[in-house]
Amino acid sequence: MSGMYIICLSGEREKLQFAAMAASVAAVSGTDVHIFLSMNAFPYFIKGHSKEAPAEGKLGEAMAERKVPPFYQIFEQAVELGDAKIWACSMAMDVLGVKEDGMEEIVAGPLGLTKFFSDAEGGQILTF
Amino acid sequence: MSGMYIICLSGEREKLQFAAMAASVAAVSGTDVHIFLSMNAFPYFIKGHSKEAPAEGKLGEAMAERKVPPFYQIFEQAVELGDAKIWACSMAMDVLGVKEDGMEEIVAGPLGLTKFFSDAEGGQILTF
Amino acid sequence: MSGMYIICLSGEREKLQFAAMAASVAAVSGTDVHIFLSMNAFPYFIKGHSKEAPAEGKLGEAMAERKVPPFYQIFEQAVELGDAKIWACSMAMDVLGVKEDGMEEIVAGPLGLTKFFSDAEGGQILTF
């Protein structure tokens, strides 16, 4: 595949978890993976922000009870083991007044949507 | 098209309905359709589980009043008439402690995300 | 890119905003952009309906406070400056009993899902 481009918008546990699993699975299979953080998925990647996302429903609650590895840890593995890149939406940074050094270390840097879509040409775009 | 790969995560009526319509429309047009059930979309496909999903908003309520065919029935048609395949996320099965024979008959079997993405190469992936 | 096909289902501000940004960014870059309105995203494009969507979370609230241009205005720009086309799901029109002349002027017309998917062959499909 010529790359997987994952857009994370939702701040709910189930969506973040699945996005992280998708990133991890694709990255360790050798696919070029890029994650674009925006909207309510964005704040979890601000330094010091809680990494616990509220469950949307039954599955999200069951995952916590079963001690499934949380989404943030899976994203870390995708970056460390699979060389996935996590990008911070520059619009979201502006709106929340966050600078580049206010983002967690696993974030590769800020990115605009125009560049993300241009890079994604020919790849798979997934939205969560 | 070299296949449509539909990921169902949300347990809301509108999302399930649209996913079912997409599956049905593509399958009857001769497209190879695969549906991956995970997160809060998954439980509706457990044997004996209610097939009624809560409406997220006005459209979901209006569909029920207008007696639009419900999502589960549309998925059944996609499988029976269009040869669509519905797969149960093996992670979701683990988390809820559901075995393969605990899933409804329209489910083709369990599937891991790695295999799903590998199959989806070159096709369209849609997330709901 | 052989076209971007955006499916808008959610009626929440963050999803509509991101869909509008995606449409606008792609359209002004010369990409052929088609937006399919269905489910709870649909009513905002009915003549006289409020163009204010409720925020799903923190980002949606922050966008309003920061006076980010609202989604409807961004969709208008995508249509006017970038030649994006916005289509009304014919099923949603039926369910709500809305005729073609009941839709806002920026809507190009009614469209069925079968035609939308057929047009989208070879393009990128994004769901919001």
Coordinates of C-alpha atoms in Angstrom, one line a residue, chain B:
Chain B
M1 CA -13.7 -1.1 -8.0
S2 CA -11.3 -3.6 -6.3
G3 CA -13.5 -3.9 -3.3
M4 CA -15.2 -1.9 -0.6
Y5 CA -14.1 -2.4 3.0
I6 CA -16.4 -1.0 5.6
I7 CA -15.4 -0.6 9.2
C8 CA -18.4 -0.3 11.6
L9 CA -17.5 1.1 15.0
S10 CA -20.4 3.3 16.1
G11 CA -23.4 1.8 17.7
E12 CA -25.7 4.7 16.6
R13 CA -28.6 4.0 14.3
E14 CA -27.6 6.6 11.6
K15 CA -24.1 5.3 11.2
L16 CA -25.2 1.6 11.1
Q17 CA -28.0 2.5 8.7
F18 CA -25.6 4.3 6.3
A19 CA -23.0 1.5 6.6
A20 CA -25.7 -1.0 5.7
M21 CA -26.9 1.0 2.8
A22 CA -23.3 1.5 1.5
A23 CA -22.7 -2.3 1.8
S24 CA -26.0 -3.1 0.0
V25 CA -25.6 -0.6 -2.8
A26 CA -22.0 -1.7 -3.5
A27 CA -22.7 -5.4 -3.2
V28 CA -25.7 -5.5 -5.5
S29 CA -23.6 -3.5 -8.1
G30 CA -21.2 -6.4 -8.1
T31 CA -18.5 -4.9 -5.9
D32 CA -16.7 -7.2 -3.5
V33 CA -17.9 -5.9 -0.1
H34 CA -16.3 -6.7 3.3
I35 CA -17.7 -5.4 6.6
F36 CA -15.5 -5.4 9.7
L37 CA -17.5 -5.1 13.0
S38 CA -15.8 -3.7 16.0
M39 CA -16.4 -1.5 19.0
N40 CA -20.0 -0.5 19.7
A41 CA -21.3 -1.7 16.3
F42 CA -20.2 -5.3 17.3
P43 CA -22.8 -6.2 19.9
Y44 CA -25.7 -6.0 17.5
F45 CA -24.3 -9.1 15.7
I46 CA -24.2 -11.2 18.9
K47 CA -26.9 -13.9 18.8
G48 CA -30.0 -12.7 20.6
H49 CA -28.8 -9.1 21.0
S50 CA -31.4 -6.4 20.2
K51 CA -31.1 -5.1 16.6
E52 CA -32.5 -1.7 17.6
A53 CA -29.8 1.0 17.7
P54 CA -30.5 4.3 19.4
A55 CA -30.9 7.4 17.2
E56 CA -28.2 10.0 17.3
G57 CA -30.4 12.8 16.1
K58 CA -33.4 13.8 14.0
L59 CA -32.7 11.7 11.0
G60 CA -32.5 8.5 13.0
E61 CA -35.9 9.3 14.6
A62 CA -37.5 10.2 11.3
M63 CA -36.3 6.9 9.8
A64 CA -38.0 4.9 12.5
E65 CA -41.2 6.9 12.1
R66 CA -41.1 6.5 8.3
K67 CA -40.5 2.7 8.8
V68 CA -37.3 2.7 6.7
P69 CA -36.0 -0.9 6.6
P70 CA -33.8 -1.2 9.7
F71 CA -30.0 -1.6 9.3
Y72 CA -29.9 -5.3 10.3
Q73 CA -32.3 -6.2 7.5
I74 CA -30.3 -4.3 5.0
F75 CA -27.1 -6.0 6.1
E76 CA -28.9 -9.4 5.7
Q77 CA -29.9 -8.4 2.1
A78 CA -26.3 -7.4 1.3
V79 CA -25.1 -10.8 2.4
E80 CA -27.9 -12.8 0.8
L81 CA -28.3 -10.9 -2.5
G82 CA -25.0 -9.3 -3.0
D83 CA -22.6 -11.8 -1.4
A84 CA -21.2 -9.2 1.1
K85 CA -19.1 -10.7 3.9
I86 CA -19.5 -9.6 7.5
W87 CA -16.5 -10.2 9.8
A88 CA -16.3 -10.1 13.6
C89 CA -13.3 -8.2 15.0
S90 CA -11.4 -10.8 17.0
M91 CA -10.3 -8.2 19.5
A92 CA -13.9 -7.3 20.2
M93 CA -14.8 -11.0 20.6
D94 CA -12.0 -11.4 23.2
V95 CA -13.0 -8.2 25.1
L96 CA -16.6 -9.3 25.4
G97 CA -15.8 -13.0 25.8
V98 CA -17.9 -14.1 22.7
K99 CA -17.1 -17.2 20.8
E100 CA -17.6 -17.7 17.0
D101 CA -20.8 -19.7 17.6
G102 CA -22.1 -16.8 19.7
M103 CA -22.3 -14.6 16.6
E104 CA -25.3 -14.4 14.3
E105 CA -25.4 -16.5 11.2
I106 CA -24.9 -13.6 8.8
V107 CA -21.4 -13.2 10.3
A108 CA -18.9 -15.0 8.1
G109 CA -16.4 -15.5 10.9
P110 CA -13.8 -13.8 13.1
L111 CA -11.1 -11.7 11.6
G112 CA -8.1 -9.8 12.8
L113 CA -7.4 -6.2 11.7
T114 CA -4.1 -7.1 10.1
K115 CA -5.7 -9.5 7.7
F116 CA -8.6 -7.1 7.0
F117 CA -6.1 -4.3 6.1
S118 CA -4.0 -6.7 4.0
D119 CA -7.2 -7.7 2.1
A120 CA -8.2 -4.1 1.7
E121 CA -5.1 -3.1 -0.2
G122 CA -6.1 -1.3 -3.4
G123 CA -9.8 -1.1 -2.3
Q124 CA -11.8 1.6 -0.7
I125 CA -11.9 1.7 3.1
L126 CA -14.9 3.5 4.7
T127 CA -15.3 4.0 8.5
F128 CA -18.6 4.5 10.3

